[in-house]
CSV table of C-alpha atoms in Angstrom, one decimal:
chain,number,residue,atom,x,y,z
F,22,MET,CA,22.4,161.3,-23.5
F,23,ALA,CA,22.5,157.7,-22.4
F,24,ARG,CA,25.5,155.7,-21.2
F,25,LYS,CA,26.3,152.3,-19.8
F,26,ILE,CA,29.1,151.7,-17.2
F,27,SER,CA,30.4,148.6,-15.6
F,28,VAL,CA,30.5,148.9,-11.8
F,29,ARG,CA,33.4,147.0,-10.2
F,30,ILE,CA,35.0,146.7,-6.8
F,31,GLY,CA,38.5,146.6,-5.3
F,32,GLU,CA,42.0,146.3,-6.8
F,33,GLU,CA,41.0,143.1,-8.6
F,34,GLY,CA,38.2,144.9,-10.4
F,35,ILE,CA,35.5,142.3,-9.7
F,36,GLU,CA,32.4,143.1,-11.6
F,37,VAL,CA,29.5,144.0,-9.3
F,38,GLY,CA,26.9,145.2,-11.8
F,39,THR,CA,25.9,147.6,-14.5
F,40,LEU,CA,24.9,151.3,-14.2
F,41,TRP,CA,22.7,152.9,-16.9
F,42,PHE,CA,22.5,156.7,-16.9
F,43,ASP,CA,20.3,159.0,-19.0
F,44,ALA,CA,20.0,162.8,-19.0
F,45,GLN,CA,17.8,165.3,-20.9
F,46,GLY,CA,19.7,168.4,-20.0
F,47,THR,CA,20.6,169.0,-16.3
F,48,HIS,CA,17.1,168.8,-14.8
F,49,ARG,CA,16.0,165.4,-16.0
F,50,GLN,CA,18.7,162.9,-14.9
F,51,SER,CA,18.1,159.3,-13.9
F,52,SER,CA,19.9,156.0,-13.6
F,53,SER,CA,19.3,152.4,-12.9
F,54,PHE,CA,21.6,149.7,-11.5
F,55,ALA,CA,21.5,145.9,-11.6
F,56,TYR,CA,23.8,143.4,-10.0
F,57,ALA,CA,25.8,141.1,-12.2
F,58,GLN,CA,24.9,137.4,-11.9
F,59,SER,CA,28.6,136.7,-11.2
F,60,TRP,CA,28.5,139.0,-8.2
F,61,LEU,CA,25.3,137.4,-6.9
F,62,GLU,CA,27.1,134.1,-6.9
F,63,HIS,CA,30.5,135.4,-5.8
F,64,PRO,CA,31.6,133.9,-2.4
F,65,ARG,CA,32.5,137.5,-1.3
F,66,GLY,CA,29.4,139.1,-2.8
F,67,PHE,CA,27.4,141.5,-0.7
F,68,ALA,CA,24.6,144.0,-1.1
F,69,LEU,CA,25.9,147.6,-1.6
F,70,SER,CA,23.6,148.8,1.1
F,71,PRO,CA,20.8,147.4,3.3
F,72,ALA,CA,18.3,149.0,0.9
F,73,MET,CA,19.8,147.2,-2.2
F,74,PRO,CA,19.2,143.5,-1.5
F,75,PHE,CA,20.2,140.8,-3.9
F,76,SER,CA,16.5,139.9,-4.2
F,77,GLN,CA,15.6,143.0,-6.1
F,78,PRO,CA,16.4,142.8,-9.8
F,79,ARG,CA,16.9,146.5,-10.5
F,80,PHE,CA,17.3,149.8,-8.6
F,81,PHE,CA,16.2,153.2,-10.0
F,82,ALA,CA,17.2,156.8,-9.0
F,83,THR,CA,16.5,160.3,-10.2
F,84,ARG,CA,18.1,163.6,-9.4
F,85,SER,CA,16.4,165.1,-6.3
F,86,GLY,CA,17.4,168.0,-4.2
F,87,ARG,CA,21.1,167.6,-3.3
F,88,ASN,CA,21.1,163.9,-4.2
F,89,PRO,CA,22.8,162.9,-7.5
F,90,ALA,CA,20.9,160.8,-10.0
F,91,PHE,CA,22.4,157.5,-8.7
F,92,PRO,CA,21.5,154.9,-6.1
F,93,LEU,CA,22.8,156.2,-2.8
F,94,PRO,CA,25.9,153.9,-2.5
F,95,ILE,CA,27.0,155.0,-5.9
F,96,ALA,CA,26.2,158.6,-5.1
F,97,ASP,CA,28.5,158.3,-2.1
F,98,THR,CA,31.5,158.0,-4.5
F,99,CYS,CA,30.6,161.3,-6.2
F,100,PRO,CA,32.3,164.6,-5.1
F,101,ASP,CA,30.3,167.2,-3.1
F,102,SER,CA,30.4,170.9,-3.6
F,103,TRP,CA,34.2,171.4,-3.5
F,104,GLY,CA,35.0,168.6,-5.9
F,105,GLN,CA,32.2,169.5,-8.1
F,106,ARG,CA,33.4,173.1,-8.2
F,107,VAL,CA,36.9,172.0,-9.3
F,108,ILE,CA,35.5,169.6,-12.0
F,109,ARG,CA,33.0,172.2,-13.3
F,110,ARG,CA,35.8,174.8,-13.6
F,111,TYR,CA,38.0,172.3,-15.5
F,112,LEU,CA,35.3,171.2,-17.9
F,113,ASN,CA,34.2,174.8,-18.6
F,114,ALA,CA,37.8,175.9,-19.2
F,115,SER,CA,38.2,172.9,-21.6
F,116,GLY,CA,35.4,174.3,-23.7
F,117,THR,CA,32.7,171.8,-23.1
F,118,SER,CA,29.5,172.8,-24.8
F,119,SER,CA,27.1,170.2,-23.4
F,120,PRO,CA,25.4,170.6,-20.0
F,121,ILE,CA,27.4,169.3,-17.1
F,122,THR,CA,25.6,166.4,-15.5
F,123,ASP,CA,26.0,164.2,-12.4
F,124,LEU,CA,27.7,161.6,-14.7
F,125,ASP,CA,30.4,164.1,-15.5
F,126,PHE,CA,31.1,164.5,-11.8
F,127,LEU,CA,31.1,160.7,-11.3
F,128,VAL,CA,33.4,159.8,-14.1
F,129,ASN,CA,35.9,162.7,-13.6
F,130,VAL,CA,36.9,161.5,-10.2
F,131,ASP,CA,40.4,159.9,-10.0
F,132,ASP,CA,40.0,156.2,-9.8
F,133,SER,CA,43.0,155.8,-7.4
F,134,THR,CA,41.6,158.2,-4.8
F,135,ARG,CA,37.8,157.6,-5.2
F,136,ILE,CA,36.1,157.1,-1.8
F,137,GLY,CA,35.4,153.5,-0.9
F,138,ALA,CA,35.9,150.4,-2.9
F,139,LEU,CA,33.6,150.9,-5.9
F,140,ARG,CA,35.1,151.6,-9.3
F,141,PHE,CA,33.7,152.5,-12.7
F,142,PHE,CA,34.9,150.9,-15.9
F,143,ASP,CA,34.2,152.0,-19.4
F,144,PRO,CA,34.0,148.8,-21.5
F,145,ASP,CA,34.2,150.8,-24.8
F,146,GLN,CA,37.5,152.5,-23.8
F,147,GLY,CA,38.7,149.6,-21.8
F,148,THR,CA,39.8,151.8,-18.8
F,149,TYR,CA,38.7,152.9,-15.4
F,150,LEU,CA,37.0,156.2,-15.0
F,151,ARG,CA,39.1,158.3,-14.5
F,152,ASP,CA,42.5,156.7,-14.7
F,153,TYR,CA,44.7,159.8,-14.1
F,154,ASP,CA,47.7,157.6,-12.9
F,155,GLN,CA,48.1,156.5,-16.5
F,156,GLN,CA,47.1,159.7,-18.2
F,157,GLN,CA,48.7,162.5,-16.1
F,158,GLY,CA,50.9,161.1,-13.4
F,159,ARG,CA,50.5,159.8,-9.9
F,160,ILE,CA,48.8,161.2,-6.8
F,161,PRO,CA,50.6,164.4,-5.7
F,162,PRO,CA,53.2,163.8,-3.0
F,163,LEU,CA,53.4,165.7,0.3
F,164,LEU,CA,56.3,167.7,-1.3
F,165,ARG,CA,53.7,169.4,-3.4
F,166,LEU,CA,51.4,170.4,-0.6
F,167,ALA,CA,52.2,174.1,-1.0
F,168,ASP,CA,51.4,173.9,-4.7
F,169,LEU,CA,48.1,172.2,-3.9
F,170,ALA,CA,47.2,174.8,-1.3
F,171,ALA,CA,48.0,177.6,-3.7
F,172,ALA,CA,45.9,176.0,-6.5
F,173,ALA,CA,43.0,175.6,-4.1
F,174,ARG,CA,43.2,179.3,-3.0
F,175,ALA,CA,43.4,180.4,-6.7
F,176,ILE,CA,40.2,178.4,-7.5
F,177,GLU,CA,38.5,179.9,-4.4
F,178,ASN,CA,39.4,183.4,-5.7
F,179,GLY,CA,38.5,182.6,-9.3
F,180,HIS,CA,41.9,183.2,-11.0
F,181,GLU,CA,43.4,179.8,-11.3
F,182,THR,CA,45.7,178.7,-14.1
F,183,SER,CA,45.1,175.7,-16.4
F,184,ASP,CA,48.0,173.9,-14.6
F,185,GLU,CA,46.4,174.5,-11.2
F,186,LEU,CA,43.1,173.3,-12.5
F,187,ALA,CA,44.6,170.1,-13.9
F,188,LEU,CA,46.5,169.5,-10.7
F,189,LEU,CA,43.4,169.8,-8.5
F,190,ARG,CA,41.1,168.0,-10.9
F,191,ARG,CA,43.3,165.0,-10.4
F,192,ALA,CA,43.8,165.4,-6.7
F,193,ALA,CA,40.6,167.0,-5.3
F,194,GLY,CA,37.8,165.8,-7.5
F,195,SER,CA,37.1,162.7,-5.4
F,196,LEU,CA,36.5,164.4,-2.1
F,197,GLY,CA,33.3,165.5,-0.4
F,198,GLY,CA,32.4,168.6,1.7
F,199,ALA,CA,32.6,172.3,0.9
F,200,ARG,CA,36.0,173.2,2.3
F,201,PRO,CA,39.1,173.3,0.0
F,202,LYS,CA,40.9,170.0,0.2
F,203,SER,CA,43.0,167.5,-1.9
F,204,SER,CA,44.2,164.0,-1.9
F,205,VAL,CA,48.0,163.7,-1.2
F,206,LEU,CA,50.4,160.8,-0.9
F,207,ASP,CA,52.7,160.5,2.1
F,208,GLU,CA,55.4,158.5,0.2
F,209,GLU,CA,57.5,157.9,3.3
F,210,ARG,CA,54.6,156.2,5.2
F,211,GLY,CA,52.8,154.9,2.2
F,212,GLU,CA,49.6,156.5,3.2
F,213,LEU,CA,46.8,158.1,1.2
F,214,LEU,CA,45.9,161.3,3.0
F,215,ILE,CA,43.2,164.1,2.7
F,216,ALA,CA,44.8,167.5,3.0
F,217,LYS,CA,42.3,170.2,4.3
F,218,PHE,CA,43.5,173.7,3.5
F,219,THR,CA,42.9,177.0,5.1
F,220,GLY,CA,40.1,178.7,3.2
F,221,ALA,CA,40.6,182.0,1.5
F,222,ARG,CA,37.9,183.6,3.6
F,223,GLU,CA,38.4,181.7,6.9
F,224,ASP,CA,38.7,183.7,10.1
F,225,ALA,CA,42.2,183.6,11.5
F,226,ASP,CA,40.9,183.9,15.0
F,227,HIS,CA,39.1,180.6,14.6
F,228,PRO,CA,41.4,178.3,12.7
F,229,VAL,CA,39.1,175.5,11.4
F,230,GLU,CA,41.8,173.1,10.5
F,231,ARG,CA,43.4,173.2,13.9
F,232,ALA,CA,40.0,172.9,15.5
F,233,GLU,CA,39.1,169.8,13.6
F,234,ALA,CA,42.4,168.2,14.4
F,235,MET,CA,41.8,169.1,18.1
F,236,ALA,CA,38.3,167.5,18.0
F,237,LEU,CA,39.5,164.3,16.4
F,238,LEU,CA,42.6,163.9,18.7
F,239,LEU,CA,40.4,164.7,21.7
F,240,ALA,CA,37.8,162.1,20.6
F,241,ARG,CA,40.6,159.4,20.4
F,242,ARG,CA,41.8,160.6,23.9
F,243,VAL,CA,38.3,159.9,25.4
F,244,GLY,CA,38.1,156.5,23.9
F,245,LEU,CA,36.2,157.0,20.6
F,246,THR,CA,37.2,155.7,17.2
F,247,ALA,CA,38.2,158.7,15.2
F,248,SER,CA,40.2,159.5,12.0
F,249,LYS,CA,44.0,159.9,12.5
F,250,VAL,CA,45.1,163.5,11.9
F,251,ARG,CA,48.1,165.7,12.2
F,252,ILE,CA,48.8,169.4,11.4
F,253,MET,CA,51.4,170.6,8.9
F,254,ASP,CA,52.0,174.4,8.8
F,255,LEU,CA,52.8,176.0,5.5
F,256,SER,CA,53.1,179.3,7.4
F,257,PRO,CA,52.0,180.4,10.9
F,258,ASN,CA,48.5,181.3,9.6
F,259,GLU,CA,48.2,178.5,7.0
F,260,PRO,CA,47.8,175.2,8.7
F,261,VAL,CA,46.9,172.1,6.8
F,262,ALA,CA,45.1,169.2,8.4
F,263,LEU,CA,46.3,165.9,7.1
F,264,LEU,CA,43.9,163.0,7.7
F,265,THR,CA,44.7,159.4,7.0
F,266,ARG,CA,42.1,157.7,4.8
F,267,PHE,CA,40.3,155.1,6.8
F,268,ASP,CA,38.8,153.5,3.6
F,269,ARG,CA,42.2,152.1,2.7
F,270,THR,CA,44.1,149.3,4.5
F,271,PRO,CA,47.8,149.8,5.5
F,272,ASP,CA,48.8,148.0,2.3
F,273,GLY,CA,46.6,150.3,0.2
F,274,LYS,CA,43.6,148.0,-0.5
F,275,ARG,CA,40.1,149.6,-0.7
F,276,LEU,CA,37.4,149.2,1.9
F,277,MET,CA,33.7,149.5,1.1
F,278,PHE,CA,32.3,152.7,2.5
F,279,ILE,CA,28.7,154.1,2.5
F,280,SER,CA,27.3,157.1,4.3
F,281,ALA,CA,24.7,156.9,7.0
F,282,GLN,CA,22.3,158.3,4.4
F,283,SER,CA,22.8,155.2,2.3
F,284,PHE,CA,22.7,153.0,5.4
F,285,LEU,CA,19.3,154.3,6.3
F,286,ASP,CA,18.1,154.8,2.7
F,287,ALA,CA,17.2,158.4,3.8
F,288,GLU,CA,15.8,160.8,1.2
F,289,GLU,CA,18.0,163.7,2.4
F,290,ALA,CA,21.2,163.9,4.5
F,291,GLU,CA,19.7,166.8,6.4
F,292,SER,CA,16.1,166.2,7.4
F,293,ASP,CA,13.9,166.4,10.5
F,294,ASP,CA,13.1,162.7,9.9
F,295,ASN,CA,16.7,161.7,10.5
F,296,THR,CA,17.4,160.5,14.1
F,297,TYR,CA,20.1,158.7,16.0
F,298,THR,CA,17.6,156.2,17.4
F,299,THR,CA,16.7,155.3,13.8
F,300,ILE,CA,20.4,154.7,13.1
F,301,ALA,CA,20.6,152.5,16.2
F,302,ASP,CA,17.6,150.5,15.0
F,303,ALA,CA,19.4,150.0,11.6
F,304,ILE,CA,22.6,149.0,13.3
F,305,ARG,CA,20.7,146.3,15.3
F,306,GLU,CA,19.5,144.9,11.9
F,307,ASN,CA,22.6,145.3,9.8
F,308,GLY,CA,25.6,145.9,12.1
F,309,GLN,CA,28.4,143.4,12.4
F,310,SER,CA,28.8,144.1,16.1
F,311,PRO,CA,25.5,145.9,17.0
F,312,SER,CA,25.9,146.2,20.8
F,313,LYS,CA,29.4,147.7,20.5
F,314,MET,CA,28.4,149.9,17.6
F,315,ASN,CA,25.4,151.3,19.4
F,316,ARG,CA,27.3,152.1,22.5
F,317,GLU,CA,29.9,153.8,20.4
F,318,LEU,CA,27.2,155.7,18.6
F,319,PHE,CA,25.7,156.9,21.9
F,320,GLU,CA,29.1,158.2,23.1
F,321,ARG,CA,29.6,160.0,19.7
F,322,VAL,CA,26.3,161.8,20.1
F,323,ALA,CA,27.3,162.8,23.7
F,324,TYR,CA,30.7,163.9,22.5
F,325,SER,CA,29.1,166.1,19.7
F,326,ILE,CA,26.9,167.8,22.3
F,327,LEU,CA,29.8,168.3,24.7
F,328,ILE,CA,32.1,169.9,22.1
F,329,SER,CA,29.3,171.7,20.2
F,330,ASN,CA,29.7,169.7,16.9
F,331,ASP,CA,26.5,170.6,15.1
F,332,ASP,CA,27.4,169.6,11.6
F,333,ASP,CA,26.4,166.0,12.2
F,334,HIS,CA,24.2,165.3,9.2
F,335,LEU,CA,24.0,161.8,7.7
F,336,LYS,CA,26.8,162.4,5.2
F,337,ASN,CA,29.1,163.0,8.2
F,338,HIS,CA,28.5,159.5,9.5
F,339,GLY,CA,29.7,156.5,7.7
F,340,PHE,CA,29.9,152.7,7.6
F,341,LEU,CA,32.6,150.3,6.4
F,342,GLY,CA,31.9,146.9,4.9
F,343,GLY,CA,32.3,144.1,7.4
F,344,THR,CA,32.0,140.4,6.8
F,345,ASN,CA,29.0,138.4,5.6
F,346,GLY,CA,27.2,141.5,4.3
F,347,ARG,CA,27.2,143.3,7.7
F,348,TRP,CA,28.5,146.8,8.4
F,349,LEU,CA,30.7,148.6,10.9
F,350,LEU,CA,30.8,152.2,12.0
F,351,SER,CA,33.6,154.1,10.3
F,352,PRO,CA,35.9,156.2,12.4
F,353,MET,CA,34.5,159.7,13.2
F,354,PHE,CA,35.3,162.3,10.6
F,355,ASP,CA,34.3,165.9,9.8
F,356,VAL,CA,33.9,166.8,13.5
F,357,ASN,CA,34.1,170.5,14.1
F,358,PRO,CA,33.5,172.4,17.4
F,359,ASN,CA,31.3,175.4,16.9
F,360,PRO,CA,32.8,178.4,18.8
F,361,HIS,CA,29.8,180.6,18.1
F,362,ARG,CA,27.5,178.5,20.2
F,363,SER,CA,25.0,180.6,22.2
F,364,GLY,CA,22.3,178.9,24.1
F,365,GLU,CA,20.9,175.6,22.9
F,366,LEU,CA,22.8,173.5,20.4
F,367,TYR,CA,20.8,172.3,17.3
F,368,LEU,CA,22.0,169.1,15.8
F,369,LYS,CA,21.6,168.2,12.1
F,370,THR,CA,20.6,164.7,13.1
F,371,ALA,CA,18.0,164.6,16.0
F,372,ILE,CA,18.5,162.4,19.0
F,373,SER,CA,15.0,161.0,18.6
F,374,GLU,CA,11.6,161.9,17.2
F,375,VAL,CA,10.5,163.0,20.6
F,376,SER,CA,13.5,165.3,21.4
F,377,GLY,CA,13.9,166.8,18.0
F,378,PRO,CA,17.1,168.6,16.9
F,379,VAL,CA,18.1,170.1,20.3
F,380,GLY,CA,21.3,168.7,21.6
F,381,ASP,CA,20.4,167.9,25.2
F,382,LEU,CA,22.1,165.3,27.3
F,383,ASP,CA,19.0,164.5,29.4
F,384,ALA,CA,17.1,163.7,26.1
F,385,LEU,CA,20.0,161.5,25.1
F,386,MET,CA,20.0,159.6,28.5
F,387,ASP,CA,16.2,159.2,28.2
F,388,VAL,CA,16.7,157.0,25.1
F,389,ALA,CA,19.9,155.2,26.3
F,390,PRO,CA,18.1,151.8,26.1
F,391,TYR,CA,17.9,152.2,22.3
F,392,PHE,CA,21.7,152.1,22.4
F,393,GLY,CA,22.0,149.2,24.8
F,394,LEU,CA,22.7,151.2,28.0
F,395,ASP,CA,20.7,151.7,31.1
F,396,LYS,CA,20.3,155.3,32.3
F,397,ASP,CA,22.9,155.0,35.2
F,398,GLU,CA,25.5,153.5,32.8
F,399,ALA,CA,24.7,156.3,30.3
F,400,ALA,CA,25.2,159.0,33.0
F,401,GLY,CA,28.5,157.4,34.0
F,402,ARG,CA,29.8,157.4,30.5
F,403,ILE,CA,28.8,161.0,29.9
F,404,HIS,CA,30.3,162.2,33.2
F,405,HIS,CA,33.6,160.5,32.5
F,406,MET,CA,33.8,161.9,29.0
F,407,ALA,CA,33.0,165.4,30.2
F,408,GLU,CA,35.8,165.2,32.8
F,409,GLN,CA,38.3,164.1,30.2
F,410,ILE,CA,37.2,166.8,27.7
F,411,THR,CA,37.4,169.5,30.4
F,412,ALA,CA,40.8,168.3,31.5
F,413,GLN,CA,42.4,168.0,28.1
F,414,TRP,CA,40.9,170.2,25.4
F,415,ARG,CA,43.2,173.2,26.1
F,416,GLY,CA,46.4,171.1,26.0
F,417,ILE,CA,45.4,169.5,22.8
F,418,ALA,CA,44.5,172.9,21.3
F,419,ARG,CA,48.1,174.0,22.1
F,420,SER,CA,49.5,170.8,20.6
F,421,VAL,CA,47.8,171.5,17.2
F,422,GLY,CA,49.3,175.0,17.1
F,423,MET,CA,46.5,177.2,18.5
F,424,THR,CA,47.6,180.4,20.2
F,425,GLU,CA,46.3,181.1,23.7
F,426,GLN,CA,43.8,183.6,22.2
F,427,GLN,CA,42.6,181.2,19.6
F,428,ALA,CA,42.0,178.5,22.3
F,429,ARG,CA,40.1,181.1,24.3
F,430,ASN,CA,38.0,181.8,21.3
F,431,TYR,CA,36.9,178.2,21.2
F,432,ARG,CA,36.0,178.1,24.9
F,433,PRO,CA,32.2,178.5,24.3
F,434,ALA,CA,32.3,175.2,22.3
F,435,PHE,CA,33.5,173.4,25.4
F,436,GLU,CA,32.1,175.3,28.4
F,437,HIS,CA,28.4,175.6,28.4
F,438,ASP,CA,25.2,174.4,30.1
F,439,GLN,CA,25.5,170.9,28.8
F,440,SER,CA,29.1,170.4,29.9
F,441,THR,CA,28.1,171.8,33.3
F,442,ARG,CA,25.2,169.3,33.4
F,443,ALA,CA,27.5,166.4,32.4
F,444,LEU,CA,30.0,167.2,35.2
F,445,ALA,CA,27.2,167.3,37.7
F,446,LEU,CA,26.1,163.7,36.9
F,447,ASP,CA,26.9,160.9,39.3
F,448,ARG,CA,29.5,158.5,38.0
F,449,ALA,CA,27.3,155.4,38.2
F,450,SER,CA,29.8,153.2,36.4
F,451,GLU,CA,33.3,153.5,35.0
F,452,PRO,CA,32.9,153.5,31.2
F,453,GLY,CA,35.3,151.5,29.1
F,454,HIS,CA,36.1,151.8,25.5
F,455,SER,CA,33.0,151.2,23.4
F,456,PHE,CA,34.8,148.9,21.0
F,457,ASP,CA,36.4,146.7,23.7
F,458,PRO,CA,37.1,143.4,21.8
F,459,GLU,CA,36.4,141.4,25.0
F,460,ASP,CA,32.7,142.5,24.8
F,461,ASP,CA,30.2,140.1,23.3
F,462,ASP,CA,32.8,138.0,21.4
F,463,GLU,CA,31.6,139.8,18.3
F,464,PRO,CA,34.1,140.5,15.5
F,465,ASN,CA,35.1,144.2,15.1
F,466,ASP,CA,37.3,144.5,12.1
F,467,PRO,CA,36.2,145.5,8.6
F,468,SER,CA,36.4,142.9,5.9
F,469,PRO,CA,39.8,142.5,4.2
F,470,GLY,CA,40.4,145.2,1.6
F,471,MET,CA,39.1,144.6,-1.9
């Protein structure tokens, strides 16, 4: 099976290039991509990632491990396990007889909710893939949150109806990660949201949605740039985390987004070869505000260690398109404190090649110069952050609806040897916000939406 698709960008649908896909069954899948000459000459034209420069005529990809058969920035627009599960169930229920390929997952994502700014256009049909707004109605509003949650639970349990499948295919197919979730529209605020639901098999003593909301709110409290989130309770034991999409401007325009895997051109999102010092090097080469970004990155690593966030693989870090082909760190997302921490914390992305995957603050301070900090300043920032976390995490846990017992259950994530070490550090300097606009006179904002 071979297919040719036009790759476009933004609400204007500016042509970026052409994607060619070929599959022989499910095991032999490949694609290639070439920029359109008009994009190469466009005043707002930019490379889709640092590894896809305009100077290269064509880019090739094959299916490998967990990576779809597309160049990485295009693969970033594909759903992960939850979205794939929904789409696969829908296609099987529809009686498809051909093998389901990566292209099926790519083209069955709702165009209006697709991650980032890239869009895919079928020149033969004359329509975007997949244009559910025209075919089956708009993005579900918040008023349908309970219906969406029920549909997600039914799919998890394997007894969904055709209507539930159709609803979630439209609303959930674009999203990454393994947990049940859906796109939803807050009509009153005009915001596109991600709704993360309580999983059918989640432990009520450790409410994951409340914990993620707590971690993101706490990150913002200590001065980090993190996704906006709030909790809506469908019932006392069924919280929904509502996260504002940071790849959309307030007026709904799309922002270019790529994962850190694409930013580094890494073979795998989870690998012993992936390190934060490597990300810092890539930021120095391709970041719009490299010194600010690397200081923020340093603080994010320290924060992950202090709250026991060990699901920090490269798909859980991202970059937004800046100006002149440069990139900015996206807000933090998918930050989850691990309440079952015992002993050392093992990160999915290592601090450096020397330290390996162990989440150790001394190892982080040893490489502080990679992030533009001297060791004293690094110690001061970590100490200040630990003080703020210690003082505030319980109150924020209560604010997102955790009971006293649930908050106690998360205590191991916040009180451990590394937090003790951080509190014992001398405060060598008073840390400020990493993205202080007074610093460096470098621009901070992403490019205007496309």
